[in-house]
mmCIF file with all atom_site columns, C-alpha atoms in Angstrom:
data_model
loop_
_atom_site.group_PDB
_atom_site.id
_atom_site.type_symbol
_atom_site.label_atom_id
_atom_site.label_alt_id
_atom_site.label_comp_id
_atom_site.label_asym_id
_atom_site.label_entity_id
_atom_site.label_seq_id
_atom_site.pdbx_PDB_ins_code
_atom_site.Cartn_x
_atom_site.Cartn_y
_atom_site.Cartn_z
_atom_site.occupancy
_atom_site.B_iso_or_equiv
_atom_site.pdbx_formal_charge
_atom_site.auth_seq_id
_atom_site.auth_comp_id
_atom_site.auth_asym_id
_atom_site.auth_atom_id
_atom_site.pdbx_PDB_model_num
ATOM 1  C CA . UNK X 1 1  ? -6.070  -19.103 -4.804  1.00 54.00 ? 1  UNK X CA 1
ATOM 2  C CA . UNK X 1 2  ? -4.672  -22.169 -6.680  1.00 72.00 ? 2  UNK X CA 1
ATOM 3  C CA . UNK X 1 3  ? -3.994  -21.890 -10.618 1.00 74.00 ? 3  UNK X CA 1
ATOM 4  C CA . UNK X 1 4  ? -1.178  -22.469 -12.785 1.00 85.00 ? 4  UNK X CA 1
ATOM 5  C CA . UNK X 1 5  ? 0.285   -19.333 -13.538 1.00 90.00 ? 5  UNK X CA 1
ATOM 6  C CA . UNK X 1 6  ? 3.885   -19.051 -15.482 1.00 93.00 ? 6  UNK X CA 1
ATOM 7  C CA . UNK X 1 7  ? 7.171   -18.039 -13.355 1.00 95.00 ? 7  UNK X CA 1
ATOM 8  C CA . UNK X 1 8  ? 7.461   -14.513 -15.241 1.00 95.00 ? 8  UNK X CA 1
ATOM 9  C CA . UNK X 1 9  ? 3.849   -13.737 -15.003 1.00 95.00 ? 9  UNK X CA 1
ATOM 10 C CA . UNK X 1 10 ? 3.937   -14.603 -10.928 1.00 94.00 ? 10 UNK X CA 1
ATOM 11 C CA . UNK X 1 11 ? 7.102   -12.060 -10.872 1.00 96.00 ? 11 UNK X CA 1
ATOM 12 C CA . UNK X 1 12 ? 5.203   -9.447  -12.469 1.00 94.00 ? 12 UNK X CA 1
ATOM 13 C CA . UNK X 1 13 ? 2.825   -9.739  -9.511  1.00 95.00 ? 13 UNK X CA 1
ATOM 14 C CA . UNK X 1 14 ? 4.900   -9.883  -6.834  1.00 95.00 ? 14 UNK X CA 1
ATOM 15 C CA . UNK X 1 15 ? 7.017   -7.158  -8.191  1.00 96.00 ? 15 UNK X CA 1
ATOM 16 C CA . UNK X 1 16 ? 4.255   -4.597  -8.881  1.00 95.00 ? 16 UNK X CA 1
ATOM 17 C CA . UNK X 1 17 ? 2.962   -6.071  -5.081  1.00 94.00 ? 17 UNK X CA 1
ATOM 18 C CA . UNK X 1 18 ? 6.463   -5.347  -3.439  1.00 95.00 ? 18 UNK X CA 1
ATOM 19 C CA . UNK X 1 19 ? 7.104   -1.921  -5.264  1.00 95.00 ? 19 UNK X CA 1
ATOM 20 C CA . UNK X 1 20 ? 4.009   -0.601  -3.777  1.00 94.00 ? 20 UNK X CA 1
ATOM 21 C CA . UNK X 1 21 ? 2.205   -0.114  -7.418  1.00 92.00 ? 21 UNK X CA 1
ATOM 22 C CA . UNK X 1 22 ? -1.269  1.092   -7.923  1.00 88.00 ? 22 UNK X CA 1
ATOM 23 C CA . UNK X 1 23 ? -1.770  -0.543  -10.973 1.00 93.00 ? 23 UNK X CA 1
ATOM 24 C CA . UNK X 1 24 ? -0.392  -3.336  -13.463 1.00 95.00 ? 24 UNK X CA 1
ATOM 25 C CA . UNK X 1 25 ? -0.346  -2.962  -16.828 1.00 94.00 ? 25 UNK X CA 1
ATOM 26 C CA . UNK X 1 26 ? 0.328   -5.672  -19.640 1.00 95.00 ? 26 UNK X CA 1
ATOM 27 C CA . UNK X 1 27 ? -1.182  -6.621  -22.962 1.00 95.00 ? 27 UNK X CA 1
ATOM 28 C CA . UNK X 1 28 ? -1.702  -10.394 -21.208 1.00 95.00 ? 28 UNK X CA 1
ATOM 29 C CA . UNK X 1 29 ? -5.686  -10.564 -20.771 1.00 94.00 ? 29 UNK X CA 1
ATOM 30 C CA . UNK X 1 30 ? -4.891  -14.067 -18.529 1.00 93.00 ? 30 UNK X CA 1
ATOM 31 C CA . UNK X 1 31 ? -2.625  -12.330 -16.927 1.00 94.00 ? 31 UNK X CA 1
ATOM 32 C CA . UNK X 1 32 ? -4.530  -9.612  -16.478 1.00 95.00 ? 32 UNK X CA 1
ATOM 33 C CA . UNK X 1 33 ? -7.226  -11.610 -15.236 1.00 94.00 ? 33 UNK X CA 1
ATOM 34 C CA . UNK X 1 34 ? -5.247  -13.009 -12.380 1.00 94.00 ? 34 UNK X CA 1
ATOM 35 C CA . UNK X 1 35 ? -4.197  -10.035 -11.356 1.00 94.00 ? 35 UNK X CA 1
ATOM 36 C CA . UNK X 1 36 ? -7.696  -8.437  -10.728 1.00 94.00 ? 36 UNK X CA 1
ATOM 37 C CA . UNK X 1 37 ? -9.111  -11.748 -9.027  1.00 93.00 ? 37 UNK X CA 1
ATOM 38 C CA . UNK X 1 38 ? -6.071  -10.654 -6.457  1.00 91.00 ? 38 UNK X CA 1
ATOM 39 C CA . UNK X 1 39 ? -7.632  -7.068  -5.991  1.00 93.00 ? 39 UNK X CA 1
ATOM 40 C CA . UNK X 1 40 ? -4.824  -5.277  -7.967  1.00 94.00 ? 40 UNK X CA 1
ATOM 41 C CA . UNK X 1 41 ? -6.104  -2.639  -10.881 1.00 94.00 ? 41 UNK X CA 1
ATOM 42 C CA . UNK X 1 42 ? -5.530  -3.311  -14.090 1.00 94.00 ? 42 UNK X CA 1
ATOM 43 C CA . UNK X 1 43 ? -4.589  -1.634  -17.739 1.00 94.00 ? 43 UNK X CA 1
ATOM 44 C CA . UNK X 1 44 ? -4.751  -3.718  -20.885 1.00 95.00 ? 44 UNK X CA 1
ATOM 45 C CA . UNK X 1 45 ? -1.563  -2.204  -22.206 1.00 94.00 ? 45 UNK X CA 1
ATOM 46 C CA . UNK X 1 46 ? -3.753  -2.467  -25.589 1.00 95.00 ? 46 UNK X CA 1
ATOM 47 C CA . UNK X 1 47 ? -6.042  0.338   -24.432 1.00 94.00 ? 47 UNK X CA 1
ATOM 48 C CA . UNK X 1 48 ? -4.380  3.483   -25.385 1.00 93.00 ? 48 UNK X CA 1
ATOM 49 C CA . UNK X 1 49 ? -7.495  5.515   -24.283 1.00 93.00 ? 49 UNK X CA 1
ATOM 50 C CA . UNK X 1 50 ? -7.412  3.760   -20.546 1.00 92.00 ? 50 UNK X CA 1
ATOM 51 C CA . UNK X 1 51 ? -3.442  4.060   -20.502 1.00 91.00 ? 51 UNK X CA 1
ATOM 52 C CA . UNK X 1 52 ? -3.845  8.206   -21.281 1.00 92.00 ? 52 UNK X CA 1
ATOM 53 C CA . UNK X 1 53 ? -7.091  8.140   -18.530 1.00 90.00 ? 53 UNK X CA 1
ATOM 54 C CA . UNK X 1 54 ? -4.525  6.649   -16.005 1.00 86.00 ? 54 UNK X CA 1
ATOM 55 C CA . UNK X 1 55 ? -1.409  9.027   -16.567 1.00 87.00 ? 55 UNK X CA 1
ATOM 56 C CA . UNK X 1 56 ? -3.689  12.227  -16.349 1.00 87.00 ? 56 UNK X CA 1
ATOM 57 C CA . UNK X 1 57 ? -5.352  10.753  -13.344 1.00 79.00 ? 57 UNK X CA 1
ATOM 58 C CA . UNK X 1 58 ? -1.799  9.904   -11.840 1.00 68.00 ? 58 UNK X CA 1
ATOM 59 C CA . UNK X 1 59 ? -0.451  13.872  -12.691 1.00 59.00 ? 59 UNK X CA 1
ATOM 60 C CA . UNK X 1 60 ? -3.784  15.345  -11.717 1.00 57.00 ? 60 UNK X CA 1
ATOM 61 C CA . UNK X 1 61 ? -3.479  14.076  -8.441  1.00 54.00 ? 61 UNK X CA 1
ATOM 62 C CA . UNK X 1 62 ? -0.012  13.652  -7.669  1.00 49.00 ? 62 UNK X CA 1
ATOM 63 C CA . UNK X 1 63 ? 1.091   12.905  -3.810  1.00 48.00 ? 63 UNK X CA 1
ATOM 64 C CA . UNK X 1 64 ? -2.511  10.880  -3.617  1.00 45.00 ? 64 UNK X CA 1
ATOM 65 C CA . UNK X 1 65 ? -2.747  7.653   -2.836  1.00 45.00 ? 65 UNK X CA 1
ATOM 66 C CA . UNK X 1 66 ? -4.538  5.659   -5.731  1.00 45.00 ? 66 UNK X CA 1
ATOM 67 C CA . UNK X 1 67 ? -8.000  3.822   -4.818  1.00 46.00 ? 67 UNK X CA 1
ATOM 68 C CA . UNK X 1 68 ? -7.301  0.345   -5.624  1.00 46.00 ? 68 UNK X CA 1
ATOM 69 C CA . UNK X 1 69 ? -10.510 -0.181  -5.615  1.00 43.00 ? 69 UNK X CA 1
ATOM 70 C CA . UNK X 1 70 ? -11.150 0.845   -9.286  1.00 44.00 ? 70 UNK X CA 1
ATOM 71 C CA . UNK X 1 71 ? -11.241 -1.225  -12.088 1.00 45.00 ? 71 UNK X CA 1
ATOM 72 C CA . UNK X 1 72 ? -10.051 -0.418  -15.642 1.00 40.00 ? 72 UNK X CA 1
#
């Protein structure tokens, strides 16, 4: 994938990549956008209603591995 992306927005990535994360979440809808079109699951941080979906998903099934597969 080629497309200009700024230097702290391609850290986010590779930091939420390296740290094993199941999801990244920022208010940045380009962002955002990149991230999903490289299979990783998203939160607007804007979404209060998604962010409180993902935290009782994450302590409902803690010691589960995430399905990256879902989109926010």
């Amino acid at each position: 994938m080629r497309e200009h992306i700024y230097e702290a927005d391609a850290l986010q990535i590779q930091t939420c990549i390296y740290s094993g994360s199941d999801v990244l979440l920022s208010a940045d809808k380009e962002l955002l956008n990149v991230v999903l079109r490289l299979g990783i699951k998203t939160v607007n941080a804007e979404d209060e209603n998604k962010i409180k979906e993902l935290l009782k998903h994450d302590h409902t099934s803690a010691g589960e591995t995430c399905d990256n597969s879902l989109r926010y």
